[in-house]
Amino acid sequence: MATFLYRIGRLAFRRRHFVALIWVALLTLAGVGAASAPPAGNTSFSIPGTEAQKAFDLLEQRFPGMSADGATARVVFKAPSGEKMTDTLNKQAVEKTVKALGTGSEVVSVADPYAGHAVSKNGQIAYASVKYKVSGMELKDSSKDALKQAAQHARDAGLTVEIGGDALSATPETGSSEVIGIAIAAVVLVITFGSLLAAGFPLLTAIVGVGIGVSTITALASALDLGSTTSTLASMIGLAVGIDYALFIVSRYRAELAEGREREEAAGRAVGTAGSAVVFAGLTVVIALVGLSVVNIPMLTKMGVAAAGTVAIAVLIALTMIPALLGFAGRKIKPAGQKSKLLGGGRTPKKPGRPNMGTRWASFVVRRPVAVLLLGVIGLGAAAVPAASLELGLPDDGSQPTSTTQRRAYDLLSEGFGPGFNGPLMVVVDAKDSHDPKAAFNKVGDEIKGLKDVVTVTPAVANKAGDTATITVVPGSKPSSKTTEDLVHTIRDKGADIAKATDSKLLVTGSTAMNIDVSQKLNDALLPYLALVVGLAFLLLIVVFRSVLVPLKAALGFLLSVMAALGAVVAVFQWGWLSGLMGVEETGPVMSMMPIFMVGVVFGLAMDYEVFLVTRMREAFVHGEKPTQAVVTGFRHGARVVTAAAVIMIAVFSGFIGSTESMVKMIGFGLAIAVFFDAFIVRMAIVPAVLALLGKRAWWLPKWLDRVLPNVDVEGEGLRSEAERAGVGPDGEKELVRA
């Protein structure tokens, strides 16, 4: 591996014009494709295998044109103080609004509040329901604008009007904090390299990689039904790893220059050694992201695969474009220990024999490994305590900020009709095999009326064939409550008994039931997914480190990181600690997608630091150093760069905390805090402490396994003989051509 990448690095250094032209062409091609691609609506949403989805599919067959999973909007009206919605002028304003609501091309139906008895008992609040042909994610902007304009008619008449439902689903905005994150990354790079030019390379290549990835996603969005969140995740992950991967190669290049090597040779060695770590670190991230497909949620699968593709592009750019740019820069890139003239020039003076911070820290840890290990584990354990109170759910309008019209509509409906009115359940009765379908429909309605926490049960509405009906059930509790979840399960349990008695089938669906099913599906998939990702990465790390205990330690450290990060997410987003600082206006259950998503992404990123840091230790050990000295050597060469990489990742992820979308905000915070825990506590403290305690046993590998495993030579042992054969200049080029 190291020898192959060494040759690629030297070739890219010499053929830099050709390499740069290829990447510019790819970026241009992706950009043209994105610009010329048909505009894609937001992605459709389906959850195969869930009861709620089966009910939607059945309704599509039995109620043609019903658009059971289409978007809905509830336009909620409130009369001024001292007036009622039944007053003549108020009624006229509502009727005018209802008429305007029904004019859209995507509108299926509009329910008049007076004809549908949708006026509260005190007469203060009323609502009109609007049904659309397509889901909220696919609804055109023109339909959303028409909805808002229709509501304005009633506002002009003096009514309070708010709009709820999923019809106003909007593309998330990340805000200016994302730019701040990139700016912080730039500052860290300048401090790390002491050179504006060297600092600019990782930023440039990361932006090119993300540009190619996101443009490709945009170009394929219509054909592959990709949504806006897909590109957001791809840019988040791609930007972070793109900067880090380039950072490691540029750092190794400067270190090779400091040892007196020629620039082409230094580029080859940098790609051969640090590039090997980049390849395997990238593979762990790709495995983690692609592994999200085991959950069998199409939206999550697309997000993972798209982000994995962007990571793969980041790896390829780091291996080829970085050495090409180093070739263009020439002597403007100084060896490690020197600064560019723009930042003071000359060689940084060092005190004779004074070790750097990484060396001093590692020496401290290997002298007191037990104390450092205990302190790190106890600290992460304390941070993980809130995770024991983790409550999972999917957001509804009740979790929106109070400044949004969706949240205000939610509160008005709760005030006028009760909290459960915001999350009605739709019970679908399939009586196709029943000898008396009407009796089956009535029996279902009667059974549900007697259940606890049921406020209203509407009469069954049958299809034209009379073999299928829908019944609306309004719970007494809010949609995200445990009580409503228990009611859904109770109705389904009752359905099994009713099916036997009436030869019919009962399915519960609706947005509330769908959220419950998705949460359950994600919970059930978490352990299999964890086993798959950790198992594959464990095998990969055995090959990289030729050790059993080092990969095991890496996996256990990751579990500590992710549990501590989940605890922090619970503390902020569920308990409300520091919620004001994070811009969290409403606390509530943690999104069901968060644990499995965090496991996937954080594991990949955690293995990045493991590979980058420990390969330096492995390299020193292979070259004859004692185990504890190898730990110190690894920190002397890698601690500064790993620290910079972690700060950059934290800055980039923190930028997404400013998003208006709660899911993106939570993911940004979760990943940022997880990287902090993993890089600065696990990799910088626990890892060297464990390796110091294990000594030579850390690198133990059974002889039979040593014979079976391929030798990928990540530490670059084979580069010595390769350098002797290739030399520098034309002879090296001939060797590369033959290879």
XYZ file of C-alpha atoms in Angstrom:
739
model
C 0.000 0.000 0.000
C 2.661 2.519 1.047
C 4.808 1.772 -2.019
C 1.866 2.120 -4.408
C 0.788 5.422 -2.888
C 4.410 6.631 -2.846
C 4.496 6.213 -6.617
C 1.172 7.996 -7.011
C 2.442 10.907 -4.930
C 5.594 11.334 -6.991
C 3.701 10.990 -10.243
C 1.116 13.598 -9.186
C 3.945 15.922 -8.092
C 5.611 15.743 -11.512
C 2.462 15.640 -13.639
C 0.827 18.384 -11.586
C -0.578 20.279 -14.560
C -2.352 17.160 -15.799
C -3.673 16.263 -12.318
C -4.938 19.784 -11.660
C -6.617 19.843 -15.074
C -8.469 16.598 -14.295
C -9.887 17.916 -11.020
C -10.851 21.274 -12.523
C -12.581 19.418 -15.360
C -14.466 17.206 -12.900
C -15.556 20.228 -10.866
C -16.691 22.029 -14.017
C -18.541 18.955 -15.287
C -20.320 18.494 -11.954
C -21.190 22.190 -11.818
C -22.615 22.181 -15.342
C -24.599 19.047 -14.522
C -26.023 20.664 -11.400
C -26.919 23.872 -13.263
C -28.605 22.067 -16.166
C -30.376 19.369 -14.149
C -34.152 19.695 -13.770
C -35.147 21.258 -10.453
C -35.906 18.502 -7.995
C -38.572 18.669 -5.353
C -37.730 17.496 -1.895
C -37.364 13.779 -1.436
C -40.384 11.567 -0.965
C -40.706 9.846 2.372
C -41.521 6.171 2.813
C -40.663 3.607 5.474
C -40.890 0.084 3.995
C -42.061 -2.665 6.321
C -43.880 -0.500 8.863
C -47.595 -0.866 9.550
C -48.175 2.827 8.909
C -46.606 2.534 5.442
C -48.611 -0.612 4.653
C -51.754 1.318 5.508
C -50.765 4.186 3.194
C -50.082 1.713 0.395
C -53.472 0.039 0.964
C -55.258 3.387 0.870
C -53.600 4.208 -2.457
C -55.111 1.000 -3.878
C -58.583 1.179 -2.320
C -59.049 4.976 -2.387
C -57.638 6.069 -5.787
C -56.824 9.758 -5.835
C -57.077 10.100 -2.063
C -53.338 10.860 -1.696
C -53.301 9.374 1.771
C -49.667 10.336 2.335
C -50.087 13.745 0.709
C -49.302 16.968 2.526
C -51.874 18.515 4.834
C -52.313 22.028 6.106
C -54.525 23.313 8.873
C -55.346 26.976 8.593
C -56.322 27.941 12.145
C -58.446 31.051 12.803
C -58.973 32.820 16.116
C -61.539 35.571 16.598
C -60.584 38.881 18.244
C -61.284 39.228 21.944
C -65.006 39.458 22.638
C -65.960 38.028 19.234
C -66.714 34.540 17.926
C -65.890 32.756 14.711
C -69.614 32.420 14.003
C -70.076 36.190 13.797
C -71.152 37.287 10.309
C -68.059 39.290 9.337
C -65.665 36.669 10.674
C -67.556 33.890 8.909
C -67.420 35.790 5.623
C -63.648 36.265 5.967
C -63.147 32.534 6.620
C -65.337 31.507 3.681
C -63.379 33.829 1.384
C -60.147 32.249 2.611
C -61.495 28.712 2.114
C -62.463 29.567 -1.460
C -58.937 30.873 -2.140
C -57.387 27.753 -0.587
C -59.138 25.471 -3.081
C -57.747 27.100 -6.227
C -54.264 25.468 -6.252
C -53.388 22.844 -8.864
C -51.996 20.471 -6.198
C -54.991 20.815 -3.844
C -57.181 17.716 -3.467
C -59.768 19.093 -1.076
C -60.518 21.862 1.414
C -62.782 21.260 4.428
C -64.943 24.237 5.390
C -64.835 24.697 9.185
C -68.570 25.428 9.419
C -69.702 22.502 7.274
C -67.256 20.152 9.025
C -68.064 21.250 12.593
C -64.467 22.465 13.051
C -65.317 25.269 15.444
C -64.334 25.047 19.114
C -67.040 24.828 21.784
C -66.437 28.379 22.965
C -66.613 29.643 19.377
C -63.206 31.339 19.588
C -61.177 29.030 17.311
C -61.877 27.299 13.989
C -59.758 25.577 11.368
C -59.893 24.636 7.693
C -58.124 21.464 6.524
C -56.352 21.441 3.152
C -55.298 18.183 1.493
C -52.650 18.056 -1.263
C -51.802 15.493 -3.940
C -48.129 15.228 -3.007
C -46.160 15.077 0.249
C -44.913 18.176 2.004
C -41.383 17.450 0.798
C -42.579 17.426 -2.830
C -44.985 20.379 -2.668
C -44.147 23.207 -5.072
C -43.168 26.611 -3.760
C -46.083 28.134 -5.690
C -48.546 26.025 -3.672
C -46.900 27.103 -0.406
C -47.041 30.745 -1.470
C -50.716 30.402 -2.388
C -51.404 28.917 1.058
C -49.747 31.864 2.786
C -51.513 34.425 0.587
C -54.927 32.862 1.247
C -54.337 33.114 4.996
C -53.503 36.789 4.620
C -57.106 37.530 3.497
C -58.414 36.587 6.940
C -55.618 38.452 8.715
C -56.598 41.596 6.850
C -60.124 41.116 8.220
C -58.784 41.227 11.795
C -58.541 37.483 12.556
C -55.501 35.734 13.986
C -54.441 33.145 11.397
C -51.719 30.513 11.706
C -50.840 27.560 9.459
C -49.897 24.109 10.736
C -49.217 20.746 9.134
C -46.422 19.511 6.897
C -47.355 21.609 3.854
C -44.896 24.330 4.862
C -41.881 22.017 5.091
C -38.881 24.165 4.244
C -35.290 23.595 3.171
C -33.051 23.953 6.226
C -30.772 26.960 6.464
C -27.412 26.636 8.158
C -26.912 30.335 8.805
C -23.740 32.399 9.001
C -22.205 30.191 11.696
C -21.157 27.684 9.013
C -18.951 30.383 7.466
C -17.565 31.143 10.932
C -16.661 27.462 11.289
C -14.674 27.549 8.052
C -12.976 30.783 9.139
C -11.900 29.138 12.413
C -10.554 26.196 10.426
C -8.506 28.607 8.305
C -7.015 30.261 11.399
C -6.103 26.871 12.901
C -4.400 25.832 9.662
C -2.361 29.037 9.539
C -1.236 28.553 13.151
C -0.424 24.879 12.508
C 1.630 25.441 9.359
C 2.915 28.969 9.961
C 2.215 29.578 6.284
C -0.752 31.115 4.493
C -0.064 29.069 1.370
C 0.233 25.725 3.163
C -2.893 26.541 5.177
C -4.801 27.345 2.002
C -4.191 23.955 0.378
C -6.423 21.894 2.730
C -9.186 24.496 2.478
C -8.942 24.655 -1.307
C -8.960 20.892 -1.833
C -11.787 20.389 0.684
C -13.917 22.999 -1.087
C -13.183 21.400 -4.469
C -14.137 17.961 -3.113
C -17.334 19.209 -1.514
C -18.123 21.183 -4.666
C -17.829 18.067 -6.815
C -19.808 15.951 -4.342
C -22.649 18.400 -3.716
C -22.893 19.375 -7.406
C -23.150 15.703 -8.340
C -25.874 15.197 -5.742
C -27.737 18.212 -7.139
C -27.370 16.929 -10.699
C -28.768 13.522 -9.722
C -31.355 14.806 -7.238
C -34.305 14.572 -9.607
C -33.366 11.161 -11.010
C -32.539 9.566 -7.650
C -35.101 11.434 -5.518
C -32.494 13.073 -3.279
C -33.553 15.748 -0.813
C -31.957 18.900 0.564
C -30.782 17.216 3.771
C -28.729 14.791 1.654
C -26.447 17.533 0.339
C -26.283 19.187 3.782
C -24.888 16.025 5.359
C -22.504 15.442 2.442
C -21.098 18.971 2.745
C -20.820 18.663 6.543
C -18.850 15.403 6.477
C -16.974 16.082 3.237
C -15.702 19.472 4.370
C -14.489 18.159 7.719
C -12.659 15.063 6.452
C -11.420 16.857 3.324
C -9.594 19.444 5.413
C -8.248 16.840 7.816
C -6.970 14.426 5.163
C -5.145 17.194 3.320
C -3.803 18.523 6.624
C -2.115 15.218 7.450
C -0.430 14.881 4.068
C 0.821 18.494 3.974
C 2.139 18.104 7.540
C 4.001 14.911 6.654
C 5.399 16.584 3.523
C 6.870 19.421 5.594
C 8.281 16.892 8.067
C 9.975 15.015 5.227
C 11.436 18.292 3.928
C 12.801 19.007 7.401
C 14.693 15.697 7.223
C 16.504 16.947 4.126
C 14.652 15.129 1.345
C 14.088 16.580 -2.085
C 10.589 17.929 -2.700
C 9.421 15.211 -5.084
C 10.715 12.499 -2.782
C 9.088 14.236 0.190
C 5.754 14.351 -1.646
C 6.001 10.658 -2.478
C 6.828 9.708 1.096
C 4.083 11.932 2.490
C 1.468 10.247 0.301
C 2.982 6.802 0.959
C 2.843 7.129 4.762
C 0.204 9.708 5.733
C -1.711 8.815 2.561
C -1.955 5.187 3.695
C -3.531 6.377 6.932
C -5.890 8.587 4.909
C -7.026 5.619 2.797
C -7.842 3.423 5.770
C -9.373 6.254 7.773
C -11.545 7.084 4.765
C -12.553 3.446 4.440
C -13.812 3.361 8.029
C -15.926 6.490 7.410
C -17.305 5.038 4.158
C -18.148 1.737 5.885
C -19.966 3.588 8.651
C -21.976 5.760 6.231
C -22.867 3.061 3.702
C -23.766 0.769 6.598
C -26.741 3.040 7.330
C -28.514 1.158 4.533
C -29.120 -1.772 6.900
C -31.797 0.316 8.620
C -33.869 0.075 5.403
C -35.074 3.675 5.492
C -34.577 4.993 1.935
C -33.953 8.590 3.006
C -31.267 7.551 5.509
C -29.659 5.208 2.978
C -29.426 7.981 0.375
C -27.945 10.386 2.915
C -25.303 7.841 3.936
C -24.323 6.791 0.407
C -24.118 10.399 -0.818
C -21.948 11.417 2.141
C -19.758 8.325 1.625
C -19.249 9.321 -2.007
C -18.110 12.781 -0.914
C -15.664 11.200 1.565
C -14.260 8.984 -1.215
C -13.710 12.091 -3.350
C -11.932 13.764 -0.405
C -9.555 10.773 -0.142
C -8.748 10.820 -3.869
C -8.144 14.574 -3.836
C -5.822 14.283 -0.835
C -3.777 11.579 -2.583
C -3.460 13.343 -5.953
C -4.351 17.026 -5.884
C -2.382 17.823 -2.718
C 0.981 16.569 -4.122
C 0.174 18.392 -7.374
C -0.389 21.664 -5.495
C 2.802 21.067 -3.524
C 4.583 20.804 -6.854
C 3.144 24.129 -7.969
C 4.138 25.790 -4.684
C 7.766 24.673 -4.891
C 10.002 26.374 -2.339
C 7.162 28.528 -1.025
C 6.213 25.616 1.251
C 8.788 25.599 4.032
C 10.023 22.570 5.969
C 8.526 21.938 9.397
C 9.928 24.461 11.872
C 10.106 27.299 9.364
C 7.554 30.026 8.694
C 6.781 31.863 5.494
C 8.011 35.417 5.084
C 4.422 36.659 5.370
C 4.346 35.346 8.922
C 7.757 36.449 10.047
C 10.069 34.317 7.921
C 13.097 32.378 8.922
C 13.355 29.383 11.175
C 11.463 29.380 14.421
C 14.007 29.473 17.231
C 13.858 26.533 19.559
C 15.417 26.033 22.921
C 18.074 23.316 22.736
C 16.685 19.954 23.778
C 13.261 21.300 24.698
C 10.569 18.782 23.581
C 7.327 19.941 22.048
C 3.980 19.878 23.813
C 2.986 16.495 22.349
C 6.175 14.895 23.641
C 5.753 16.398 27.107
C 2.122 15.278 27.340
C 2.842 11.733 26.164
C 5.768 11.452 28.592
C 3.466 12.512 31.418
C 0.810 9.942 30.417
C 3.220 6.987 30.131
C 4.581 7.842 33.599
C 1.083 7.902 35.162
C -1.056 5.694 32.901
C -3.401 4.389 35.610
C -4.355 7.837 36.912
C -4.899 9.242 33.397
C -6.930 6.197 32.359
C -9.186 6.347 35.408
C -9.709 10.093 35.109
C -10.613 9.819 31.421
C -13.017 6.910 31.861
C -14.720 8.474 34.901
C -15.072 11.821 33.108
C -16.666 10.287 30.027
C -18.823 8.078 32.228
C -20.148 11.131 34.041
C -20.921 12.849 30.724
C -22.768 9.720 29.594
C -25.102 9.632 32.629
C -27.887 11.703 30.968
C -28.035 9.112 28.161
C -29.817 6.807 30.627
C -32.806 9.193 30.392
C -32.796 9.198 26.580
C -36.270 9.614 25.094
C -36.599 9.099 21.365
C -39.168 10.510 18.968
C -39.598 12.423 15.746
C -40.292 16.162 15.776
C -43.750 17.585 15.122
C -45.038 21.147 15.066
C -45.007 21.154 18.872
C -41.190 21.078 18.818
C -40.936 24.071 16.486
C -39.788 27.448 17.855
C -42.616 29.620 19.176
C -41.765 32.191 16.502
C -43.006 29.893 13.704
C -46.556 29.842 12.396
C -46.583 26.032 12.646
C -45.971 26.161 16.392
C -48.547 28.903 16.934
C -51.116 26.892 14.957
C -50.286 23.852 17.096
C -50.875 25.843 20.288
C -54.171 27.297 19.021
C -55.492 23.840 18.131
C -54.474 22.526 21.546
C -56.253 25.464 23.176
C -59.459 25.017 21.211
C -59.714 21.245 20.733
C -57.235 19.561 23.091
C -53.570 18.494 22.721
C -54.364 15.215 20.944
C -56.060 17.059 18.125
C -52.625 17.867 16.655
C -51.866 14.195 16.101
C -55.015 12.298 15.055
C -54.659 8.619 14.266
C -56.068 7.121 11.085
C -57.395 3.591 11.508
C -57.762 1.700 8.226
C -60.143 -1.277 8.243
C -59.668 -3.776 5.405
C -62.899 -5.812 5.285
C -62.480 -7.225 1.792
C -62.714 -10.803 3.094
C -65.480 -10.061 5.576
C -69.057 -11.256 4.960
C -70.401 -8.045 6.552
C -67.992 -5.087 6.052
C -70.327 -2.510 7.647
C -70.583 -4.565 10.815
C -66.787 -4.833 10.900
C -66.444 -1.052 10.559
C -68.924 -0.417 13.358
C -67.288 -2.958 15.661
C -63.897 -1.333 15.207
C -65.324 2.101 16.022
C -67.138 0.804 19.113
C -64.049 -0.999 20.404
C -61.839 2.077 19.999
C -64.344 4.377 21.742
C -63.949 2.374 24.912
C -60.173 2.691 25.060
C -58.347 4.908 27.538
C -57.132 8.335 26.320
C -59.517 8.407 23.322
C -61.391 11.717 22.988
C -63.153 11.399 19.628
C -63.837 8.609 17.128
C -65.357 9.675 13.812
C -67.818 7.460 11.886
C -66.208 5.128 9.351
C -65.780 6.518 5.815
C -65.898 3.672 3.278
C -64.556 3.564 -0.265
C -66.789 3.090 -3.346
C -66.415 -0.678 -3.215
C -67.469 -0.659 0.432
C -64.700 -3.073 1.456
C -62.315 -0.586 3.129
C -62.934 2.295 5.513
C -61.008 4.920 7.444
C -61.762 5.978 11.024
C -60.172 9.059 12.620
C -59.230 8.757 16.282
C -58.306 11.842 18.321
C -56.173 10.993 21.395
C -56.337 12.931 24.623
C -52.556 13.433 24.801
C -50.125 15.276 22.568
C -48.632 13.391 19.588
C -45.118 12.937 21.011
C -46.265 11.624 24.406
C -45.736 8.093 25.716
C -49.486 7.888 26.346
C -50.271 8.350 22.642
C -47.664 5.739 21.727
C -49.299 3.286 24.143
C -52.690 4.026 22.561
C -51.363 3.152 19.094
C -50.072 -0.187 20.375
C -53.339 -0.839 22.210
C -55.409 -0.254 19.060
C -53.146 -2.586 17.107
C -53.440 -5.253 19.786
C -57.226 -4.921 19.688
C -57.055 -5.208 15.925
C -55.806 -8.787 16.188
C -58.902 -9.811 18.168
C -61.252 -7.874 15.865
C -59.704 -9.493 12.810
C -60.596 -12.944 14.090
C -64.172 -11.964 14.907
C -64.959 -10.060 11.687
C -62.556 -11.511 9.089
C -61.048 -8.039 8.602
C -57.678 -6.386 9.076
C -56.960 -3.268 11.096
C -54.024 -0.926 10.436
C -53.111 2.288 12.266
C -51.425 5.065 10.303
C -51.139 8.848 10.100
C -48.131 11.042 10.846
C -48.167 10.223 14.558
C -48.287 6.463 13.981
C -45.616 6.775 11.284
C -43.309 8.590 13.718
C -43.821 5.838 16.279
C -43.067 3.138 13.696
C -39.931 4.916 12.478
C -38.633 5.246 16.042
C -39.196 1.554 16.641
C -37.529 0.611 13.372
C -34.467 2.682 14.200
C -34.249 1.227 17.710
C -34.457 -2.328 16.369
C -31.709 -1.644 13.805
C -29.240 -0.016 16.206
C -27.551 -3.153 17.587
C -27.274 -4.972 14.203
C -25.882 -1.809 12.659
C -23.407 -1.330 15.488
C -22.248 -4.945 15.154
C -21.836 -4.632 11.373
C -19.922 -1.343 11.384
C -17.710 -2.071 14.374
C -17.089 -5.621 13.145
C -15.971 -4.586 9.665
C -13.857 -1.722 10.958
C -12.322 -4.015 13.613
C -11.168 -6.389 10.876
C -9.832 -3.470 8.846
C -7.852 -2.123 11.799
C -6.365 -5.571 12.495
C -4.956 -5.448 8.976
C -3.682 -1.882 9.446
C -2.045 -2.311 12.856
C -1.362 -6.071 12.761
C -2.651 -6.244 16.320
C -5.747 -7.550 18.091
C -5.695 -5.394 21.211
C -5.194 -2.023 19.481
C -8.399 -2.346 17.378
C -10.266 -3.640 20.448
C -9.104 -0.639 22.440
C -10.133 1.647 19.572
C -13.647 0.187 19.495
C -14.123 0.432 23.270
C -12.870 4.011 23.254
C -15.380 4.838 20.550
C -18.223 3.450 22.665
C -17.159 5.734 25.509
C -17.105 8.730 23.153
C -20.488 8.085 21.596
C -22.215 7.419 24.920
C -20.767 10.620 26.388
C -21.851 12.547 23.273
C -25.382 11.123 23.525
C -25.440 12.182 27.154
C -24.528 15.730 26.115
C -27.258 15.729 23.451
C -29.829 14.621 26.038
C -28.660 17.297 28.493
C -29.002 20.105 25.915
C -31.896 19.090 23.670
C -34.009 17.083 26.133
C -33.208 18.554 29.545
C -32.555 22.077 28.285
C -29.087 22.649 29.765
C -27.385 25.506 27.863
C -30.300 25.407 25.404
C -30.327 29.198 25.101
C -26.654 29.242 24.155
C -27.269 26.586 21.489
C -30.355 28.301 20.090
C -32.673 25.472 21.179
C -36.030 27.138 21.753
C -37.999 23.975 22.482
C -36.733 20.893 24.300
C -38.251 17.484 23.775
C -37.414 13.911 22.798
C -34.157 13.326 20.946
C -34.806 12.476 17.316
C -34.990 8.732 16.770
C -32.472 8.987 13.950
C -29.814 10.593 16.157
C -28.323 7.563 17.995
C -27.858 5.379 14.925
C -26.623 8.299 12.860
C -24.171 9.362 15.542
C -22.893 5.800 15.876
C -22.191 5.649 12.153
C -20.552 9.003 11.625
C -18.687 9.265 14.935
C -17.239 5.777 14.579
C -15.788 6.674 11.208
C -14.336 9.937 12.499
C -13.024 8.314 15.695
C -11.133 5.768 13.632
C -9.606 8.666 11.667
C -7.770 9.866 14.764
C -6.939 6.327 15.805
C -5.341 5.581 12.451
C -3.499 8.898 12.135
C -2.080 8.835 15.662
C -1.388 5.138 16.211
C 0.178 4.514 12.781
C 2.954 6.900 13.841
C 3.425 4.808 16.982
C 3.334 1.598 14.960
C 5.876 3.060 12.554
C 8.248 3.900 15.415
C 7.775 0.445 17.003
C 8.442 -1.350 13.715
C 11.621 0.688 13.286
C 12.977 -0.588 16.615
C 11.794 1.718 19.383
C 10.547 0.414 22.734
C 6.722 0.430 23.194
C 6.588 3.376 25.610
C 9.096 5.344 23.561
C 7.050 4.606 20.415
C 4.025 6.179 22.126
C 6.034 9.339 22.852
C 7.398 9.399 19.297
C 3.906 9.076 17.874
C 2.785 12.066 19.900
C 5.870 14.073 19.021
C 5.066 13.794 15.325
C 1.285 13.509 15.387
C -0.238 15.251 18.414
C -0.052 18.784 17.003
C -1.610 17.771 13.712
C -4.309 15.587 15.278
C -5.170 18.432 17.651
C -5.460 20.845 14.734
C -7.584 18.329 12.809
C -9.923 17.891 15.777
C -10.312 21.638 16.300
C -11.102 22.027 12.594
C -13.729 19.280 12.674
C -15.299 20.747 15.794
C -15.389 24.183 14.141
C -16.965 22.843 10.939
C -19.584 20.767 12.747
C -20.357 23.582 15.173
C -21.180 25.737 12.175
C -24.264 23.625 11.549
C -25.633 24.372 15.023
C -26.921 27.610 13.504
C -29.270 25.701 11.183
C -32.998 26.379 11.304
C -33.650 22.636 10.974
C -33.688 20.903 14.368
C -32.259 17.682 12.911
C -29.250 19.461 11.358
C -28.730 21.504 14.544
C -28.755 18.377 16.708
C -26.432 16.486 14.355
C -23.981 19.398 14.245
C -23.848 19.656 18.044
C -23.678 15.889 18.542
C -20.811 15.412 16.100
C -18.889 18.420 17.433
C -19.062 17.272 21.062
C -18.316 13.671 20.057
C -15.168 14.737 18.205
C -14.111 16.748 21.263
C -14.569 13.758 23.588
C -12.929 11.293 21.210
C -9.949 13.386 20.121
C -8.986 15.065 23.384
C -9.998 12.480 25.979
C -9.996 9.085 24.276
C -7.229 9.417 21.670
C -5.049 11.932 23.528
C -5.349 10.478 27.026
C -6.920 7.025 27.229
C -5.145 5.592 24.169
C -1.572 6.374 25.261
C -2.386 5.281 28.816
C -3.677 1.908 27.631
C -0.753 1.399 25.247
C 1.699 2.242 28.031
C 0.072 -0.332 30.302
C 0.005 -3.002 27.591
C 3.597 -2.500 26.429
C 4.649 -5.037 23.773
C 1.378 -6.901 24.240
C -0.400 -4.052 22.438
C 1.195 -5.230 19.177
C 0.570 -8.935 19.733
C -0.894 -10.916 16.855
C -1.344 -14.707 16.730
C 1.172 -16.296 14.358
C -1.510 -18.048 12.319
C -3.329 -14.748 11.836
C -0.078 -12.985 10.962
C 0.429 -15.470 8.123
C -3.120 -15.046 6.816
C -3.384 -11.255 6.884
C -2.102 -9.252 3.910
C 0.777 -6.902 4.642
C -0.472 -3.447 3.663
C 2.634 -1.694 5.033
C 0.880 1.408 6.345
C 3.980 2.451 8.260
C 6.021 2.679 5.026
C 8.701 0.087 5.739
C 8.917 -0.730 2.029
C 9.668 2.866 1.068
C 13.348 2.586 1.950
C 14.130 0.083 -0.763
C 11.711 1.817 -3.148
C 13.534 5.123 -2.712
C 16.852 3.426 -3.435
C 15.472 1.935 -6.669
C 13.583 5.013 -7.815
C 16.019 7.679 -6.747
C 14.986 11.161 -7.782
C 14.467 12.840 -11.110
C 14.213 10.893 -14.435
C 15.093 7.479 -13.026
C 12.250 7.713 -10.591
C 9.910 8.549 -13.432
C 10.972 5.454 -15.381
C 10.302 3.265 -12.388
C 6.851 4.837 -12.021
C 6.036 4.244 -15.674
C 6.972 0.581 -15.403
C 4.784 0.282 -12.285
